[in-house]
Amino acid sequence: SLSDAARVSSTSSDIVERLCAGDPTALARCISLMETGGAAADRIHRRIVAKTGRAEVIGFTGAPGAGKSTLINATIAALRARGRTVAVAAVDPSSPIFGGAILGDRVRMRRHAEDPGVFIRSVASRGHLGGLSESIHRIVDVMDAAGRDVVILETVGTGQSEVEVAEIADVCVVVNAPNMGDDVQAMKAGVLEIADVLVVNKADLPLAQRAADQLRDMLKLRHDKRDVPIVETVAIKDTGVETLLATIEKLLAARAGDKQKARERRMRRLIAQADVYRIYDRLRDHNGGEMEHLIKAAAAGEIGIAEAAEKALKIIG
C-alpha cells in the first residue's frame, strides 16, 4: 500500500542520514542490506551515490598463506597513526554450512576491535568467481558514504579469479610469500597483471630475495606497466609497512584525477553484469519451441555456441 511505501521510504531516508553522519550501526545495517539485495538496497544505494567518491580504495589480494590479513592489520595501524579512519571489507569464502562468511579475517584483525576509527566486516563471496561478492561494489560505496577515509578490500585469494578487485580498487596490492615457488609462475597470467604494487611478505625468510627476483623477471613479460614497485615486508614485525604505505599513497596521488573515469568504467561493467544475469534468467526460463530446437542443434554440434547465442538473443527479443 501507499502508506507502506511511504514508511519504507522514510526508514531508508533515516538510515541514509545516520550512515552519512558516520553511525557504525547504520553502516553495518546498510552493508547487510547490500548483501541481501532487492528494492531496499537499490533505493539506499541510489541515495548515497552522490555522497561517494571521497574514500581511497586499496585492494589486497594474493595466494592464501601469503600473510594478507597480517599485512592489512599492520597497514591499518599505520593509517590510524596518521589519523585516518578505515573500513575493511574482508571477502571470505562462503561457509558451506551457513552460506555466510567464515569470519577468519575478523579474528586475525582483533587488535583493532575496540577502535571506533576502524570498521571491519567479513563479506561472504557466495561462490562468486571474481574473488569478490557481487554486492562488494555497493558495500564499498556504503563505507565511502559513511565518511571513512580509506576502504580496504581483502579478497579470497584463490589465484587468477581476483581480477575484479582491480576494477574497484584505486590501487591493487598483490601479496606474495617467499616459499611460493611455482605458485608465482601460476599467478603471472592473472593476478600479476592487475598488480599496482607487488609485496614480498615474510621477507626475513631465506627465499625472499629469489621471490623478488622472480617477480622482477615476470614484470618484463607484461605488455605495459612494467615499472611496478616491489616492496619487501615482514608484516608480523611491522617491517616495511611504512614503505608500502608511502608507495600506495604516491600511486593514489598520481591517480587522483582519474577517479571519476574509473568510476564510470566500473558503472559500465556493473550495468553489463546486471544485463548478463537478466539475459541468463530469461534464457533459462524460455521454453518456446524455437529455443528448444536451437538448444538441440547446439547439443548435436550442428551449430556453434557463439552462433546459438546470437540466435537466442533474437528469440528472447
Short mmCIF file of C-alpha atoms in Angstrom, two decimals:
data_model
loop_
_atom_site.label_atom_id
_atom_site.label_comp_id
_atom_site.label_asym_id
_atom_site.label_seq_id
_atom_site.Cartn_x
_atom_site.Cartn_y
_atom_site.Cartn_z
CA SER A 1 0.00 0.00 0.00
CA LEU A 2 0.90 3.67 -0.32
CA SER A 3 1.41 4.07 3.45
CA ASP A 4 3.76 1.04 3.49
CA ALA A 5 5.78 2.53 0.64
CA ALA A 6 5.94 5.87 2.46
CA ARG A 7 7.08 4.12 5.65
CA VAL A 8 9.81 2.19 3.82
CA SER A 9 10.91 5.41 2.11
CA SER A 10 11.14 7.31 5.41
CA THR A 11 13.01 4.39 7.04
CA SER A 12 15.57 4.33 4.22
CA SER A 13 15.86 8.12 4.44
CA ASP A 14 16.54 7.84 8.19
CA ILE A 15 19.19 5.13 7.78
CA VAL A 16 20.94 7.09 4.98
CA GLU A 17 21.05 10.15 7.23
CA ARG A 18 22.57 8.13 10.08
CA LEU A 19 25.00 6.42 7.69
CA CYS A 20 26.27 9.73 6.32
CA ALA A 21 26.67 11.00 9.89
CA GLY A 22 29.10 8.10 10.44
CA ASP A 23 26.87 5.94 12.68
CA PRO A 24 28.55 2.47 12.76
CA THR A 25 25.23 0.70 13.45
CA ALA A 26 23.70 2.28 10.32
CA LEU A 27 26.85 1.30 8.38
CA ALA A 28 26.53 -2.34 9.49
CA ARG A 29 22.80 -2.37 8.65
CA CYS A 30 23.35 -0.85 5.19
CA ILE A 31 26.04 -3.42 4.39
CA SER A 32 23.61 -6.22 5.35
CA LEU A 33 21.00 -4.69 3.05
CA MET A 34 23.51 -4.50 0.17
CA GLU A 35 24.37 -8.18 0.70
CA THR A 36 20.68 -9.13 0.62
CA GLY A 37 19.98 -7.01 -2.46
CA GLY A 38 16.49 -6.18 -3.71
CA ALA A 39 14.47 -2.96 -3.79
CA ALA A 40 15.60 -1.62 -0.38
CA ALA A 41 19.28 -1.99 -1.38
CA ASP A 42 18.60 -0.23 -4.72
CA ARG A 43 16.82 2.65 -3.01
CA ILE A 44 19.54 3.22 -0.41
CA HIS A 45 22.35 2.89 -2.95
CA ARG A 46 20.74 5.47 -5.24
CA ARG A 47 20.53 7.91 -2.32
CA ILE A 48 24.17 7.57 -1.32
CA VAL A 49 25.87 7.53 -4.75
CA ALA A 50 26.15 11.34 -4.84
CA LYS A 51 27.92 11.22 -1.46
CA THR A 52 30.62 8.79 -2.62
CA GLY A 53 33.98 9.22 -4.34
CA ARG A 54 35.94 10.65 -1.42
CA ALA A 55 37.39 7.45 0.09
CA GLU A 56 40.59 5.92 -1.20
CA VAL A 57 40.08 2.25 -2.02
CA ILE A 58 43.01 -0.14 -1.62
CA GLY A 59 42.71 -3.78 -2.67
CA PHE A 60 44.86 -6.53 -1.20
CA THR A 61 44.99 -9.89 -2.92
CA GLY A 62 47.33 -12.85 -3.35
CA ALA A 63 47.54 -16.57 -2.62
CA PRO A 64 46.35 -17.97 0.73
CA GLY A 65 49.15 -18.10 3.29
CA ALA A 66 50.97 -15.05 1.95
CA GLY A 67 50.06 -13.08 5.08
CA LYS A 68 47.48 -10.66 3.63
CA SER A 69 45.49 -10.29 6.84
CA THR A 70 48.59 -9.66 8.96
CA LEU A 71 49.82 -7.09 6.44
CA ILE A 72 46.42 -5.36 6.36
CA ASN A 73 46.49 -5.32 10.16
CA ALA A 74 49.83 -3.53 10.12
CA THR A 75 48.65 -1.15 7.35
CA ILE A 76 45.55 -0.22 9.39
CA ALA A 77 47.78 0.61 12.37
CA ALA A 78 49.97 2.84 10.16
CA LEU A 79 46.90 4.61 8.72
CA ARG A 80 45.43 5.16 12.20
CA ALA A 81 48.76 6.62 13.35
CA ARG A 82 48.20 9.22 10.59
CA GLY A 83 44.73 9.91 12.00
CA ARG A 84 42.86 8.34 9.08
CA THR A 85 39.65 6.35 9.52
CA VAL A 86 39.43 2.92 7.92
CA ALA A 87 36.76 0.45 6.80
CA VAL A 88 37.72 -3.08 5.77
CA ALA A 89 35.67 -5.47 3.66
CA ALA A 90 37.29 -8.88 4.05
CA VAL A 91 35.79 -11.24 1.48
CA ASP A 92 35.64 -14.73 2.95
CA PRO A 93 34.83 -17.88 1.04
CA SER A 94 31.21 -18.66 1.95
CA SER A 95 30.74 -21.11 4.78
CA PRO A 96 29.45 -24.34 3.22
CA ILE A 97 27.09 -24.82 6.19
CA PHE A 98 25.54 -21.41 6.74
CA GLY A 99 26.29 -19.65 3.46
CA GLY A 100 27.66 -16.72 5.47
CA ALA A 101 31.24 -15.52 5.90
CA ILE A 102 33.63 -17.64 7.95
CA LEU A 103 34.95 -14.57 9.83
CA GLY A 104 38.58 -15.69 9.86
CA ASP A 105 39.84 -12.21 8.95
CA ARG A 106 37.94 -10.52 11.74
CA VAL A 107 39.61 -12.86 14.22
CA ARG A 108 43.06 -12.01 12.80
CA MET A 109 42.34 -8.27 12.90
CA ARG A 110 41.18 -8.32 16.52
CA ARG A 111 43.77 -5.78 17.64
CA HIS A 112 41.61 -3.03 16.08
CA ALA A 113 38.30 -4.28 17.50
CA GLU A 114 38.00 -1.55 20.16
CA ASP A 115 38.97 1.31 17.84
CA PRO A 116 35.93 3.30 16.61
CA GLY A 117 38.12 4.61 13.76
CA VAL A 118 38.28 1.08 12.30
CA PHE A 119 35.27 -0.81 10.94
CA ILE A 120 35.84 -4.41 9.81
CA ARG A 121 33.27 -6.52 8.06
CA SER A 122 33.56 -10.02 6.61
CA VAL A 123 31.59 -10.43 3.42
CA ALA A 124 30.67 -13.86 2.08
CA SER A 125 31.76 -14.40 -1.52
CA ARG A 126 28.90 -16.91 -2.01
CA GLY A 127 30.90 -18.68 -4.68
CA HIS A 128 31.12 -15.59 -6.91
CA LEU A 129 34.03 -16.16 -9.30
CA GLY A 130 35.54 -12.70 -9.18
CA GLY A 131 37.02 -13.31 -5.74
CA LEU A 132 34.66 -10.57 -4.59
CA SER A 133 30.98 -10.87 -3.94
CA GLU A 134 28.61 -9.16 -6.39
CA SER A 135 27.49 -6.84 -3.62
CA ILE A 136 31.03 -5.61 -2.86
CA HIS A 137 30.73 -2.67 -5.28
CA ARG A 138 27.81 -1.30 -3.27
CA ILE A 139 29.43 -2.15 0.07
CA VAL A 140 32.44 -0.01 -0.88
CA ASP A 141 30.07 2.87 -1.71
CA VAL A 142 28.33 2.47 1.67
CA MET A 143 31.68 2.57 3.52
CA ASP A 144 32.66 5.62 1.45
CA ALA A 145 29.36 7.42 2.20
CA ALA A 146 29.89 6.70 5.92
CA GLY A 147 32.88 9.07 5.75
CA ARG A 148 35.71 6.55 6.09
CA ASP A 149 38.95 7.95 4.66
CA VAL A 150 40.27 4.61 3.42
CA VAL A 151 38.40 1.48 2.35
CA ILE A 152 40.47 -1.70 2.27
CA LEU A 153 39.34 -4.77 0.32
CA GLU A 154 40.81 -8.16 1.06
CA THR A 155 39.86 -10.82 -1.48
CA VAL A 156 39.56 -14.56 -1.10
CA GLY A 157 42.95 -15.07 -2.71
CA THR A 158 42.14 -18.02 -4.93
CA GLY A 159 44.59 -17.05 -7.69
CA GLN A 160 43.53 -15.98 -11.15
CA SER A 161 39.94 -15.03 -10.32
CA GLU A 162 40.99 -11.87 -8.47
CA VAL A 163 40.93 -9.55 -11.46
CA GLU A 164 37.68 -7.95 -10.29
CA VAL A 165 39.47 -6.25 -7.39
CA ALA A 166 41.41 -4.13 -9.90
CA GLU A 167 38.14 -2.64 -11.18
CA ILE A 168 37.04 -1.48 -7.74
CA ALA A 169 40.29 -0.53 -6.02
CA ASP A 170 42.18 2.69 -6.77
CA VAL A 171 45.38 0.75 -6.04
CA CYS A 172 45.78 -3.02 -6.09
CA VAL A 173 48.41 -4.68 -3.87
CA VAL A 174 49.36 -8.28 -4.67
CA VAL A 175 50.95 -10.05 -1.70
CA ASN A 176 53.40 -12.90 -2.25
CA ALA A 177 55.35 -15.13 0.14
CA PRO A 178 58.94 -16.35 -0.48
CA ASN A 179 58.14 -20.05 -0.22
CA MET A 180 55.59 -19.98 -3.03
CA GLY A 181 57.93 -21.14 -5.80
CA ASP A 182 55.82 -22.42 -8.67
CA ASP A 183 52.73 -20.63 -7.31
CA VAL A 184 54.28 -17.38 -8.53
CA GLN A 185 54.61 -18.90 -12.00
CA ALA A 186 50.95 -19.93 -11.94
CA MET A 187 49.89 -16.46 -10.83
CA LYS A 188 51.59 -14.48 -13.55
CA ALA A 189 48.84 -14.85 -16.17
CA GLY A 190 46.09 -13.50 -13.94
CA VAL A 191 46.80 -11.81 -10.64
CA LEU A 192 50.20 -10.43 -11.60
CA GLU A 193 48.58 -8.48 -14.44
CA ILE A 194 46.46 -6.44 -12.02
CA ALA A 195 49.22 -5.52 -9.55
CA ASP A 196 49.95 -1.84 -8.95
CA VAL A 197 52.26 -2.81 -6.08
CA LEU A 198 53.90 -6.20 -5.51
CA VAL A 199 54.76 -7.22 -1.97
CA VAL A 200 57.12 -9.95 -0.89
CA ASN A 201 55.92 -10.55 2.66
CA LYS A 202 57.82 -12.66 5.22
CA ALA A 203 60.95 -11.10 3.68
CA ASP A 204 63.08 -12.42 6.57
CA LEU A 205 62.70 -15.96 5.20
CA PRO A 206 65.59 -17.48 3.19
CA LEU A 207 63.97 -17.45 -0.28
CA ALA A 208 62.71 -13.84 -0.12
CA GLN A 209 65.34 -12.43 -2.46
CA ARG A 210 64.67 -15.17 -5.00
CA ALA A 211 60.93 -14.41 -4.91
CA ALA A 212 61.60 -10.69 -5.51
CA ASP A 213 63.90 -11.56 -8.45
CA GLN A 214 61.24 -13.90 -9.91
CA LEU A 215 58.67 -11.12 -9.74
CA ARG A 216 61.06 -8.68 -11.46
CA ASP A 217 61.60 -11.21 -14.27
CA MET A 218 57.86 -11.66 -14.68
CA LEU A 219 57.22 -7.94 -14.91
CA LYS A 220 59.40 -7.93 -18.04
CA LEU A 221 56.79 -10.19 -19.68
CA ARG A 222 53.97 -7.70 -19.11
CA HIS A 223 52.66 -5.71 -22.07
CA ASP A 224 52.58 -2.49 -20.07
CA LYS A 225 53.11 -1.17 -16.52
CA ARG A 226 56.44 -2.95 -16.15
CA ASP A 227 57.68 -0.48 -13.54
CA VAL A 228 55.53 -1.93 -10.74
CA PRO A 229 57.19 -1.29 -7.37
CA ILE A 230 58.22 -4.37 -5.37
CA VAL A 231 58.15 -3.83 -1.60
CA GLU A 232 59.59 -6.29 0.93
CA THR A 233 57.77 -6.55 4.26
CA VAL A 234 57.75 -8.57 7.45
CA ALA A 235 54.17 -7.77 8.45
CA ILE A 236 54.32 -9.57 11.78
CA LYS A 237 57.13 -7.19 12.87
CA ASP A 238 55.69 -4.11 11.07
CA THR A 239 58.87 -4.04 8.93
CA GLY A 240 58.48 -2.36 5.53
CA VAL A 241 54.89 -1.30 6.22
CA GLU A 242 55.70 2.43 6.16
CA THR A 243 57.48 1.95 2.81
CA LEU A 244 54.43 0.09 1.47
CA LEU A 245 52.06 2.83 2.62
CA ALA A 246 54.27 5.56 1.14
CA THR A 247 54.30 3.62 -2.19
CA ILE A 248 50.49 3.29 -2.14
CA GLU A 249 49.99 6.98 -1.30
CA LYS A 250 52.26 8.05 -4.14
CA LEU A 251 50.18 6.00 -6.61
CA LEU A 252 46.91 7.32 -5.16
CA ALA A 253 48.12 10.90 -5.56
CA ALA A 254 49.13 10.25 -9.19
CA ARG A 255 45.68 8.81 -10.00
CA ALA A 256 43.52 11.30 -8.12
CA GLY A 257 42.39 12.97 -11.36
CA ASP A 258 41.19 9.69 -12.92
CA LYS A 259 38.78 8.76 -10.12
CA GLN A 260 35.61 9.78 -11.97
CA LYS A 261 36.64 7.99 -15.17
CA ALA A 262 37.43 4.86 -13.19
CA ARG A 263 34.04 5.05 -11.52
CA GLU A 264 32.29 5.35 -14.89
CA ARG A 265 34.22 2.29 -16.14
CA ARG A 266 33.03 0.41 -13.07
CA MET A 267 29.43 1.51 -13.69
CA ARG A 268 29.63 0.33 -17.30
CA ARG A 269 30.81 -3.06 -16.05
CA LEU A 270 28.07 -3.25 -13.40
CA ILE A 271 25.38 -2.45 -15.96
CA ALA A 272 26.82 -5.11 -18.29
CA GLN A 273 26.93 -7.60 -15.42
CA ALA A 274 23.29 -6.87 -14.50
CA ASP A 275 22.33 -7.42 -18.15
CA VAL A 276 24.16 -10.76 -18.19
CA TYR A 277 22.14 -12.02 -15.19
CA ARG A 278 18.90 -10.74 -16.70
CA ILE A 279 19.59 -12.44 -20.04
CA TYR A 280 20.63 -15.64 -18.25
CA ASP A 281 17.34 -15.74 -16.32
CA ARG A 282 15.28 -15.11 -19.46
CA LEU A 283 17.12 -17.75 -21.48
CA ARG A 284 16.87 -20.31 -18.69
CA ASP A 285 13.10 -19.79 -18.29
CA HIS A 286 12.29 -19.57 -22.02
CA ASN A 287 10.53 -22.75 -23.10
CA GLY A 288 9.31 -21.98 -26.64
CA GLY A 289 9.74 -24.48 -29.47
CA GLU A 290 12.21 -22.28 -31.33
CA MET A 291 14.52 -22.19 -28.29
CA GLU A 292 14.23 -25.95 -27.76
CA HIS A 293 15.18 -26.52 -31.41
CA LEU A 294 18.20 -24.20 -31.01
CA ILE A 295 19.41 -25.98 -27.84
CA LYS A 296 19.09 -29.39 -29.50
CA ALA A 297 21.01 -28.14 -32.56
CA ALA A 298 23.82 -26.80 -30.32
CA ALA A 299 23.89 -30.05 -28.31
CA ALA A 300 24.18 -32.05 -31.53
CA GLY A 301 27.04 -29.84 -32.76
CA GLU A 302 25.02 -28.60 -35.73
CA ILE A 303 25.55 -25.00 -34.67
CA GLY A 304 28.36 -23.34 -32.70
CA ILE A 305 27.83 -21.79 -29.26
CA ALA A 306 28.55 -18.25 -30.48
CA GLU A 307 26.03 -18.53 -33.31
CA ALA A 308 23.48 -20.13 -30.98
CA ALA A 309 23.94 -17.25 -28.51
CA GLU A 310 23.26 -14.68 -31.26
CA LYS A 311 20.08 -16.53 -32.28
CA ALA A 312 18.95 -16.97 -28.66
CA LEU A 313 19.15 -13.21 -28.10
CA LYS A 314 16.90 -12.66 -31.12
CA ILE A 315 14.39 -15.24 -29.82
CA ILE A 316 14.04 -13.61 -26.37
CA GLY A 317 13.93 -10.20 -28.07
#
